[in-house]
Short mmCIF file of C-alpha atoms (C1' of nucleotides) in Angstrom, two decimals:
data_model
loop_
_atom_site.label_atom_id
_atom_site.label_comp_id
_atom_site.label_asym_id
_atom_site.label_seq_id
_atom_site.Cartn_x
_atom_site.Cartn_y
_atom_site.Cartn_z
CA MET A 1 -7.62 -36.47 3.79
CA THR A 2 -5.02 -33.71 4.70
CA LYS A 3 -6.38 -29.78 3.66
CA ARG A 4 -5.63 -28.75 0.34
CA SER A 5 -3.23 -24.93 0.30
CA TYR A 6 -0.97 -23.19 -2.31
CA GLY A 7 1.30 -23.88 0.59
CA GLN A 8 2.89 -20.53 0.23
CA ASP A 9 4.21 -18.07 2.49
CA CYS A 10 1.56 -15.09 2.47
CA ALA A 11 -1.31 -13.78 3.20
CA LEU A 12 -3.99 -13.99 0.67
CA ALA A 13 -3.22 -17.88 0.24
CA LEU A 14 -2.98 -18.25 3.31
CA GLY A 15 -6.68 -16.70 3.29
CA LEU A 16 -7.13 -18.41 0.52
CA ASP A 17 -6.50 -21.69 2.53
CA VAL A 18 -9.82 -21.07 4.66
CA ILE A 19 -12.32 -18.61 2.73
CA GLY A 20 -11.05 -19.79 -0.74
CA GLU A 21 -12.54 -23.29 -1.06
CA ARG A 22 -16.21 -24.25 -3.27
CA TRP A 23 -19.14 -22.67 -1.39
CA THR A 24 -17.48 -21.19 1.63
CA LEU A 25 -17.19 -17.55 0.55
CA LEU A 26 -21.11 -17.64 0.27
CA ILE A 27 -21.89 -19.72 3.87
CA ILE A 28 -20.06 -16.25 5.07
CA ARG A 29 -22.78 -14.71 3.04
CA GLY A 30 -25.58 -15.99 4.70
CA LEU A 31 -24.66 -15.19 8.10
CA LEU A 32 -23.40 -12.09 6.89
CA THR A 33 -27.93 -11.25 7.30
CA GLY A 34 -27.74 -13.42 10.46
CA PRO A 35 -26.96 -15.64 13.19
CA LYS A 36 -28.61 -19.19 10.57
CA ARG A 37 -29.73 -22.90 11.44
CA TYR A 38 -28.21 -25.33 9.07
CA SER A 39 -31.07 -26.80 6.55
CA THR A 40 -32.10 -22.86 6.75
CA LEU A 41 -27.95 -21.73 5.41
CA GLN A 42 -28.50 -24.74 3.20
CA ASP A 43 -31.54 -23.90 1.25
CA GLN A 44 -30.37 -20.48 0.93
CA LEU A 45 -27.34 -21.51 -1.07
CA SER A 46 -30.04 -23.08 -2.64
CA GLY A 47 -27.36 -26.22 -5.04
CA ILE A 48 -24.86 -26.89 -2.06
CA GLY A 49 -24.61 -30.27 -1.56
CA THR A 50 -25.35 -31.99 2.71
CA ASN A 51 -22.42 -32.69 3.85
CA LEU A 52 -20.02 -30.61 1.54
CA LEU A 53 -22.00 -27.92 3.28
CA ALA A 54 -21.65 -29.72 6.22
CA THR A 55 -17.46 -29.67 5.14
CA ARG A 56 -17.66 -26.06 5.16
CA LEU A 57 -18.72 -25.25 8.59
CA ARG A 58 -17.18 -27.86 10.41
CA GLU A 59 -13.25 -25.81 8.31
CA LEU A 60 -14.43 -22.56 9.28
CA THR A 61 -16.38 -23.16 13.32
CA GLU A 62 -11.65 -24.61 12.42
CA HIS A 63 -10.21 -21.74 12.17
CA GLY A 64 -12.32 -19.53 14.28
CA ILE A 65 -14.39 -17.84 11.28
CA THR A 66 -18.22 -18.91 12.39
CA ARG A 67 -18.96 -20.46 16.13
CA LYS A 68 -21.65 -23.08 16.69
CA THR A 69 -24.56 -21.51 18.76
CA ASP A 70 -27.91 -23.72 20.59
CA GLU A 71 -29.79 -21.38 17.39
CA GLY A 72 -27.54 -22.11 14.50
CA TYR A 73 -24.09 -20.87 13.63
CA GLU A 74 -23.75 -17.52 13.64
CA LEU A 75 -20.15 -15.61 12.41
CA THR A 76 -17.28 -15.45 14.91
CA GLU A 77 -15.65 -10.98 15.00
CA CYS A 78 -13.14 -12.23 12.56
CA GLY A 79 -15.78 -13.35 10.13
CA GLU A 80 -17.81 -10.60 10.08
CA ALA A 81 -14.36 -8.88 9.13
CA LEU A 82 -15.12 -9.97 6.16
CA ARG A 83 -18.77 -7.64 5.85
CA PRO A 84 -16.61 -5.41 3.87
CA ILE A 85 -14.31 -7.38 1.61
CA VAL A 86 -17.89 -9.50 0.82
CA HIS A 87 -19.77 -5.57 0.50
CA ALA A 88 -16.58 -4.72 -2.30
CA LEU A 89 -16.44 -8.25 -4.18
CA ILE A 90 -20.39 -7.81 -4.66
CA ARG A 91 -19.66 -4.11 -6.47
CA TRP A 92 -17.61 -5.49 -8.01
CA GLY A 93 -19.78 -8.14 -8.92
CA HIS A 94 -22.17 -5.57 -10.69
CA GLN A 95 -20.86 -5.98 -13.72
CA PHE A 96 -21.43 -10.04 -14.30
CA ARG A 97 -24.97 -9.31 -13.57
CA ASN A 98 -25.52 -10.37 -17.74
CA LEU A 99 -23.78 -13.26 -17.08
CA ALA A 100 -26.41 -14.76 -14.54
CA PRO A 101 -27.85 -17.66 -16.23
CA ASP A 102 -32.25 -17.05 -17.04
CA ALA A 103 -32.41 -19.94 -14.23
CA ALA A 104 -30.66 -18.39 -11.78
CA VAL A 105 -32.01 -18.64 -8.18
CA SER A 106 -32.54 -15.03 -6.81
CA ARG A 107 -32.79 -14.00 -2.33
CA PRO A 108 -34.34 -11.86 -1.25
CA GLU A 109 -31.52 -11.12 1.68
CA TRP A 110 -29.26 -10.98 -1.10
CA ASP A 111 -30.38 -7.92 -2.44
CA MET A 112 -30.70 -7.53 1.52
CA LEU A 113 -26.98 -7.00 0.99
CA ALA A 114 -26.25 -5.25 -2.55
CA LEU A 115 -28.13 -2.24 0.08
CA GLU A 116 -26.13 -2.68 2.49
CA ALA A 117 -22.82 -2.61 -0.47
CA ALA A 118 -24.13 0.01 -1.84
CA PHE A 119 -23.51 2.12 0.82
CA ARG A 120 -20.93 5.09 0.15
CA PRO A 121 -19.64 6.24 3.98
CA GLU A 122 -18.58 9.53 1.94
CA ARG A 123 -21.71 10.45 1.88
CA ALA A 124 -23.76 10.05 5.50
CA GLU A 125 -20.74 11.95 7.52
CA GLY A 126 -22.77 12.47 10.54
CA VAL A 127 -26.05 11.28 9.47
CA GLU A 128 -27.47 8.65 12.18
CA THR A 129 -31.55 7.34 10.65
CA THR A 130 -32.86 4.38 9.63
CA LEU A 131 -35.71 2.66 6.80
CA ASP A 132 -37.73 0.00 6.81
CA LEU A 133 -37.59 -0.79 4.36
CA THR A 134 -39.81 -4.08 2.01
CA LEU A 135 -38.01 -5.53 -0.93
CA SER A 136 -40.96 -7.86 -2.96
CA GLY A 137 -42.25 -8.97 -0.23
CA TYR A 138 -38.86 -9.36 2.42
CA ARG A 139 -38.98 -6.40 5.55
CA PHE A 140 -35.99 -5.15 7.07
CA HIS A 141 -34.29 -2.39 8.03
CA ALA A 142 -31.89 -0.36 6.71
CA VAL A 143 -29.67 1.57 10.72
CA VAL A 144 -26.84 3.86 9.25
CA ARG A 145 -25.12 5.42 11.82
CA ASP A 146 -21.28 5.70 12.78
CA GLY A 147 -20.79 6.14 9.55
CA ALA A 148 -21.63 2.47 7.94
CA ALA A 149 -24.89 1.08 6.62
CA ARG A 150 -26.33 -2.24 8.43
CA CYS A 151 -29.46 -4.07 6.72
CA SER A 152 -31.14 -6.95 9.52
CA GLN A 153 -34.42 -9.04 8.75
CA GLY A 154 -37.21 -7.82 10.14
CA ALA A 155 -38.83 -4.41 11.07
CA ALA A 156 -37.13 -0.69 12.43
CA ALA A 157 -38.73 -0.35 15.67
CA ASP A 158 -37.79 3.43 15.20
CA ALA A 159 -37.22 4.00 10.97
CA ASP A 160 -36.95 7.43 9.45
CA ALA A 161 -38.93 6.72 6.36
CA THR A 162 -40.80 3.56 5.78
CA ALA A 163 -41.02 2.26 1.88
CA SER A 164 -41.90 -1.04 -0.15
CA THR A 165 -41.45 -1.32 -3.87
CA THR A 166 -40.02 -4.99 -5.43
CA THR A 167 -36.14 -4.97 -6.29
CA GLU A 168 -37.16 -5.30 -10.17
CA THR A 169 -37.48 -1.00 -9.24
CA LEU A 170 -35.20 -1.19 -6.76
CA GLN A 171 -32.55 -2.47 -9.90
CA ALA A 172 -34.60 -0.36 -12.88
CA ILE A 173 -33.87 3.13 -10.67
CA GLY A 174 -30.27 1.65 -10.79
CA ASP A 175 -29.56 1.49 -13.99
CA GLY A 176 -31.02 4.42 -14.67
CA ARG A 177 -34.12 2.35 -16.18
CA ILE A 178 -36.41 4.27 -14.48
CA SER A 179 -35.80 7.86 -12.08
CA LEU A 180 -35.98 8.06 -8.61
CA SER A 181 -39.26 10.57 -9.32
CA ASP A 182 -41.04 8.24 -11.01
CA ALA A 183 -40.46 5.64 -9.16
CA ILE A 184 -42.70 7.41 -6.17
CA GLU A 185 -44.55 9.57 -8.83
CA SER A 186 -46.29 6.13 -10.53
CA GLY A 187 -46.71 4.45 -7.33
CA LYS A 188 -43.09 1.85 -8.25
CA ILE A 189 -42.31 2.84 -4.29
CA GLU A 190 -44.61 3.35 -1.65
CA LEU A 191 -43.54 5.98 0.58
CA GLN A 192 -44.98 6.42 4.38
CA GLY A 193 -42.45 9.75 6.12
CA SER A 194 -41.50 12.92 5.35
CA ARG A 195 -40.54 11.74 0.58
CA ARG A 196 -37.58 14.29 1.20
CA ALA A 197 -36.02 12.73 3.67
CA PHE A 198 -36.25 9.69 1.68
CA ARG A 199 -35.14 10.91 -1.09
CA GLN A 200 -32.15 12.47 1.52
CA LEU A 201 -31.66 8.41 2.75
CA PHE A 202 -31.91 7.17 -0.91
CA GLN A 203 -28.76 9.11 -1.50
CA LEU A 204 -26.89 7.60 0.98
CA PHE A 205 -26.75 4.70 -1.11
CA GLU A 206 -24.73 4.40 -4.78
CA LEU A 207 -27.19 1.35 -7.06
CA PRO A 208 -24.64 -0.20 -9.94
CA SER A 209 -25.70 2.06 -12.52
CA ASP A 210 -24.60 -0.72 -15.07
CA MET B 1 -17.92 -28.39 -21.24
CA THR B 2 -20.13 -25.92 -19.71
CA LYS B 3 -19.00 -23.64 -17.92
CA ARG B 4 -19.17 -24.16 -13.67
CA SER B 5 -21.71 -21.88 -12.18
CA TYR B 6 -23.65 -20.56 -8.88
CA GLY B 7 -26.69 -20.09 -11.02
CA GLN B 8 -27.74 -17.62 -8.76
CA ASP B 9 -28.46 -14.16 -8.77
CA CYS B 10 -26.24 -12.31 -6.93
CA ALA B 11 -23.12 -10.12 -7.08
CA LEU B 12 -20.92 -12.40 -4.59
CA ALA B 13 -22.26 -14.92 -6.40
CA LEU B 14 -21.40 -14.10 -9.84
CA GLY B 15 -18.29 -12.60 -9.43
CA LEU B 16 -17.48 -15.85 -7.77
CA ASP B 17 -17.87 -17.47 -10.99
CA VAL B 18 -15.65 -14.63 -12.50
CA ILE B 19 -12.65 -14.76 -9.84
CA GLY B 20 -13.62 -17.73 -7.41
CA GLU B 21 -12.05 -21.06 -8.68
CA ARG B 22 -8.85 -22.13 -7.68
CA TRP B 23 -5.42 -20.03 -8.60
CA THR B 24 -7.81 -17.82 -10.42
CA LEU B 25 -7.06 -14.51 -7.61
CA LEU B 26 -3.40 -16.31 -6.81
CA ILE B 27 -2.32 -15.41 -11.16
CA ILE B 28 -3.88 -11.79 -10.15
CA ARG B 29 -2.33 -11.40 -7.46
CA GLY B 30 0.99 -12.54 -9.93
CA LEU B 31 -0.30 -9.65 -11.99
CA LEU B 32 -1.18 -6.79 -10.01
CA THR B 33 2.18 -7.21 -9.29
CA GLY B 34 2.65 -5.43 -13.76
CA PRO B 35 2.37 -7.94 -16.55
CA LYS B 36 4.33 -10.90 -16.46
CA ARG B 37 5.10 -13.54 -19.23
CA TYR B 38 3.41 -17.18 -18.61
CA SER B 39 6.33 -18.57 -17.48
CA THR B 40 6.95 -16.14 -15.47
CA LEU B 41 3.56 -16.22 -14.12
CA GLN B 42 3.61 -19.74 -13.63
CA ASP B 43 7.19 -19.71 -11.74
CA GLN B 44 5.71 -17.17 -9.11
CA LEU B 45 2.59 -18.76 -8.51
CA SER B 46 4.70 -22.23 -7.00
CA GLY B 47 2.45 -24.64 -7.60
CA ILE B 48 0.17 -24.96 -10.71
CA GLY B 49 -0.67 -26.80 -12.14
CA THR B 50 0.12 -25.25 -16.57
CA ASN B 51 -3.08 -27.45 -18.29
CA LEU B 52 -4.01 -24.79 -15.17
CA LEU B 53 -2.40 -21.70 -15.81
CA ALA B 54 -3.58 -21.58 -18.47
CA THR B 55 -7.39 -22.30 -18.59
CA ARG B 56 -7.53 -19.52 -16.10
CA LEU B 57 -5.45 -16.49 -17.60
CA ARG B 58 -8.43 -17.87 -21.58
CA GLU B 59 -10.85 -17.75 -19.04
CA LEU B 60 -9.95 -13.97 -16.82
CA THR B 61 -9.58 -12.95 -20.70
CA GLU B 62 -12.44 -14.28 -21.88
CA HIS B 63 -14.33 -12.04 -18.98
CA GLY B 64 -12.08 -8.72 -19.63
CA ILE B 65 -9.79 -8.75 -16.39
CA THR B 66 -6.52 -9.19 -18.14
CA ARG B 67 -5.53 -9.28 -21.98
CA LYS B 68 -2.87 -10.70 -23.60
CA THR B 69 -0.45 -8.04 -25.43
CA ASP B 70 2.69 -8.98 -26.64
CA GLU B 71 5.18 -8.54 -23.30
CA GLY B 72 3.11 -11.46 -21.80
CA TYR B 73 0.10 -11.55 -19.85
CA GLU B 74 -1.54 -7.22 -17.91
CA LEU B 75 -4.75 -6.30 -16.06
CA THR B 76 -7.85 -4.95 -17.68
CA GLU B 77 -9.36 -2.09 -15.48
CA CYS B 78 -11.45 -4.08 -14.47
CA GLY B 79 -8.33 -6.56 -13.63
CA GLU B 80 -7.17 -3.73 -11.97
CA ALA B 81 -10.62 -2.71 -9.87
CA LEU B 82 -9.55 -5.85 -7.24
CA ARG B 83 -6.55 -4.34 -6.63
CA PRO B 84 -8.46 -2.63 -2.62
CA ILE B 85 -9.89 -6.12 -3.04
CA VAL B 86 -6.99 -7.73 -2.69
CA HIS B 87 -4.96 -5.40 -0.39
CA ALA B 88 -8.20 -6.11 2.26
CA LEU B 89 -7.96 -10.15 1.96
CA ILE B 90 -3.99 -10.12 2.29
CA ARG B 91 -4.70 -7.73 6.01
CA TRP B 92 -7.36 -9.97 6.91
CA GLY B 93 -5.76 -13.07 6.28
CA HIS B 94 -2.79 -12.22 7.50
CA GLN B 95 -3.84 -13.50 10.57
CA PHE B 96 -3.65 -16.83 9.77
CA ARG B 97 -0.23 -16.36 8.71
CA ASN B 98 1.17 -19.08 11.51
CA LEU B 99 -0.92 -22.09 9.47
CA ALA B 100 1.31 -21.45 6.83
CA PRO B 101 3.83 -24.48 6.66
CA ASP B 102 6.74 -24.67 6.89
CA ALA B 103 7.73 -26.17 3.60
CA ALA B 104 6.00 -22.77 2.40
CA VAL B 105 7.38 -20.96 -0.35
CA SER B 106 8.21 -16.71 -0.03
CA ARG B 107 8.68 -14.02 -3.12
CA PRO B 108 9.67 -10.95 -2.38
CA GLU B 109 7.01 -10.22 -5.06
CA TRP B 110 4.13 -10.88 -2.80
CA ASP B 111 5.68 -8.45 -0.53
CA MET B 112 6.22 -5.91 -1.52
CA LEU B 113 2.35 -6.14 -2.36
CA ALA B 114 1.81 -6.53 1.62
CA LEU B 115 3.04 -3.50 2.06
CA GLU B 116 1.09 -1.79 -0.52
CA ALA B 117 -1.48 -3.53 1.37
CA ALA B 118 -0.60 -2.64 4.78
CA PHE B 119 -0.22 1.37 3.09
CA ARG B 120 -3.12 3.41 5.68
CA PRO B 121 -4.29 6.35 3.19
CA GLU B 122 -6.17 8.20 6.06
CA ARG B 123 -2.70 8.62 8.24
CA ALA B 124 -1.19 10.27 4.17
CA GLU B 125 -3.34 13.27 3.89
CA GLY B 126 -1.45 15.67 1.28
CA VAL B 127 2.05 13.35 1.56
CA GLU B 128 3.41 13.42 -1.48
CA THR B 129 7.12 10.58 -1.47
CA THR B 130 8.62 8.18 -2.85
CA LEU B 131 10.79 5.72 -0.51
CA ASP B 132 13.17 3.70 -2.26
CA LEU B 133 13.07 -0.38 -0.89
CA THR B 134 14.98 -3.57 -1.42
CA LEU B 135 14.29 -6.83 0.42
CA SER B 136 16.51 -9.75 1.22
CA GLY B 137 18.04 -8.58 -1.82
CA TYR B 138 14.71 -7.29 -4.56
CA ARG B 139 14.67 -3.70 -4.59
CA PHE B 140 11.23 -1.34 -5.75
CA HIS B 141 10.46 1.72 -4.55
CA ALA B 142 6.04 2.71 -3.23
CA VAL B 143 5.53 5.86 -4.40
CA VAL B 144 2.39 7.69 -2.21
CA ARG B 145 0.44 9.94 -3.60
CA ASP B 146 -3.75 11.40 -3.82
CA GLY B 147 -3.64 8.94 -0.73
CA ALA B 148 -2.94 5.49 -1.73
CA ALA B 149 0.77 3.76 -2.05
CA ARG B 150 1.14 1.43 -4.35
CA CYS B 151 5.11 -0.48 -4.96
CA SER B 152 6.36 -0.93 -8.35
CA GLN B 153 9.81 -3.16 -9.26
CA GLY B 154 13.18 -1.91 -9.70
CA ALA B 155 14.10 0.68 -8.66
CA ALA B 156 12.64 4.58 -7.91
CA ALA B 157 13.75 7.03 -10.40
CA ASP B 158 13.64 10.16 -7.65
CA ALA B 159 13.63 8.17 -4.55
CA ASP B 160 12.83 11.03 -0.87
CA ALA B 161 13.99 7.59 1.52
CA THR B 162 16.50 4.25 0.62
CA ALA B 163 15.91 1.26 2.98
CA SER B 164 17.60 -1.92 2.66
CA THR B 165 16.63 -4.43 4.86
CA THR B 166 15.53 -8.17 4.80
CA THR B 167 11.71 -9.23 4.50
CA GLU B 168 12.29 -11.57 8.42
CA THR B 169 13.37 -7.46 10.07
CA LEU B 170 10.25 -6.67 8.74
CA GLN B 171 8.00 -8.57 9.88
CA ALA B 172 10.23 -8.50 13.51
CA ILE B 173 9.15 -4.96 13.42
CA GLY B 174 5.60 -6.22 12.65
CA ASP B 175 5.41 -8.16 15.59
CA GLY B 176 6.57 -6.01 17.90
CA ARG B 177 10.25 -8.46 18.54
CA ILE B 178 12.06 -5.44 17.63
CA SER B 179 11.17 -0.95 17.11
CA LEU B 180 12.14 0.68 14.18
CA SER B 181 14.42 2.43 15.96
CA ASP B 182 16.36 -0.12 17.59
CA ALA B 183 16.44 -2.06 13.63
CA ILE B 184 18.16 0.84 12.85
CA GLU B 185 20.37 1.15 15.73
CA SER B 186 21.58 -2.01 14.40
CA GLY B 187 21.95 -2.24 11.43
CA LYS B 188 19.05 -4.34 10.77
CA ILE B 189 18.11 -0.90 8.44
CA GLU B 190 20.30 0.28 5.76
CA LEU B 191 18.91 3.50 5.04
CA GLN B 192 20.00 7.07 2.56
CA GLY B 193 18.95 10.33 2.55
CA SER B 194 17.05 11.82 6.40
CA ARG B 195 17.10 9.25 9.34
CA ARG B 196 13.29 11.01 9.76
CA ALA B 197 12.11 10.75 7.19
CA PHE B 198 12.04 7.57 6.83
CA ARG B 199 10.43 7.38 10.01
CA GLN B 200 7.59 9.81 9.10
CA LEU B 201 7.61 7.86 5.80
CA PHE B 202 7.33 3.85 8.03
CA GLN B 203 5.05 5.39 9.22
CA LEU B 204 2.63 5.72 6.61
CA PHE B 205 2.02 1.29 7.04
CA GLU B 206 0.39 -0.47 9.77
CA LEU B 207 2.74 -3.52 9.78
CA PRO B 208 0.81 -7.31 10.78
CA SER B 209 1.64 -7.15 15.12
CA ASP B 210 0.89 -11.02 14.65
"C1'" DC C 1 -37.63 -31.50 12.65
"C1'" DG C 2 -32.59 -30.63 12.33
"C1'" DG C 3 -27.69 -31.61 11.46
"C1'" DA C 4 -24.88 -34.54 9.56
"C1'" DA C 5 -22.10 -39.29 7.32
"C1'" DT C 6 -22.55 -42.51 3.32
"C1'" DC C 7 -23.18 -43.66 -1.21
"C1'" DC C 8 -22.52 -42.88 -6.31
"C1'" DT C 9 -21.14 -40.53 -10.47
"C1'" DC C 10 -19.10 -36.88 -12.50
"C1'" DT C 11 -16.18 -33.34 -13.03
"C1'" DT C 12 -12.21 -30.66 -11.65
"C1'" DC C 13 -7.52 -30.48 -10.25
"C1'" DG C 14 -3.22 -31.15 -10.65
"C1'" DA C 15 1.67 -33.40 -12.41
"C1'" DT C 16 4.11 -35.18 -16.32
"C1'" DA C 17 5.39 -35.55 -20.76
"C1'" DC C 18 4.88 -33.63 -24.77
"C1'" DT C 19 4.68 -30.01 -29.05
"C1'" DG C 20 4.15 -25.76 -32.47
"C1'" DC D 1 8.12 -19.91 -24.84
"C1'" DA D 2 3.84 -20.58 -24.22
"C1'" DG D 3 1.12 -23.41 -24.72
"C1'" DT D 4 -1.92 -28.59 -25.42
"C1'" DA D 5 -2.38 -33.86 -24.37
"C1'" DT D 6 -3.41 -37.63 -20.72
"C1'" DC D 7 -3.89 -40.07 -16.83
"C1'" DG D 8 -4.25 -40.52 -12.24
"C1'" DA D 9 -6.15 -38.00 -7.44
"C1'" DA D 10 -8.99 -35.97 -5.91
"C1'" DG D 11 -13.47 -32.83 -4.99
"C1'" DA D 12 -18.00 -31.35 -6.44
"C1'" DG D 13 -22.96 -32.57 -6.93
"C1'" DG D 14 -27.36 -35.70 -5.60
"C1'" DA D 15 -29.81 -38.35 -3.61
"C1'" DT D 16 -30.48 -41.54 -0.08
"C1'" DT D 17 -30.18 -42.84 4.23
"C1'" DC D 18 -28.99 -41.78 10.02
"C1'" DC D 19 -29.70 -40.22 13.71
"C1'" DG D 20 -31.50 -37.16 18.37
#
DNA sequence: CGGAATCCTCTTCGATACTG
DNA sequence: CAGTATCGAAGAGGATTCCG
């Protein structure tokens, strides 16, 4: 019953002792899009065993990565510190998109996080703006501020631009199969507000080109 | 015999299908300090089963992360792209240093990589310098150039400063148990070259303060 | 209904032994 | 030196059941 460990005095190995087990980083992914209940987490992970989720959450809480509240589970500051790392892993992982099995499940929350990961801070110096986005029916908003983008579920309180499209269209733009202009022209992206503003906002993100 | 997968159409999950298995990221850590032979890799991983190492290397090579040469295994460009991610994980993992079991093994290569991870690019604009460092008998050098630091095994061809110390001293400085000045005064760091230059060079790194 | 513990089967891990 | 073969132990996955 003793916890498995690499037994190495190395920060990487010690970190992986904490978040390197199977499913752990995917649980953290779930919490990076906001606090969630146990069952919601389980639904979104689609495939994790209930005992495993319980075990992982206990371990994560013991290590101070997550915490339990009345509304469910949420990340601590220490867990929140993993956000840029998860972002980087998402950007790195894009190249393996072709490895996804046909039966692979998909969740809008993952696309939301992928968009957050696609944000390029070096293009957004001094920019402060809010985008209200509906992706295949899933509505969320991206707030760009202080050189960072943060996506959250639900409508924006005060959006500078509002857009509605599908994940397929967004991926098609990323792959270069369709240009942003064409997507807007053909109505594949429905816009409200200044088209120029939206286009500028869109340039802050680098969609995976492969 | 089919490969285990999360079965999710998410870049993070797909990336973890490739590098998320047990030991995989530690193998990559081993290769981030230079190409290595099978047995060298095995020695440095201290604990991995030989069958597991063989399996992982095969999978990594199939996925284009590593490649096999006459001199052993090395990272491809795709694998090399994991360096900043590993750096970030090392910085994040430092907080769990107290979790290391007493019997934990240690390797100078890991300290070398930890130093590389401790480099703060925002402090090094326009800096171009080379440090020759011997850490507990392990000699390597750090090259700072283009806002990045890169540590490699062996002596520097042309060093701006040469220092010799122990990993314990370096950790003590990071923990604040001893100041850099005191360490130099007391001879815990042996210096060659300009002391001022060394001090400035040292400021480019942020050693984990806990 | 949210949050698990239990049971059972299957796969993977880890260590040792062995081979081209 | 660079792996493969083997096998007991541990972990993962899935269904069901239990508790507040």
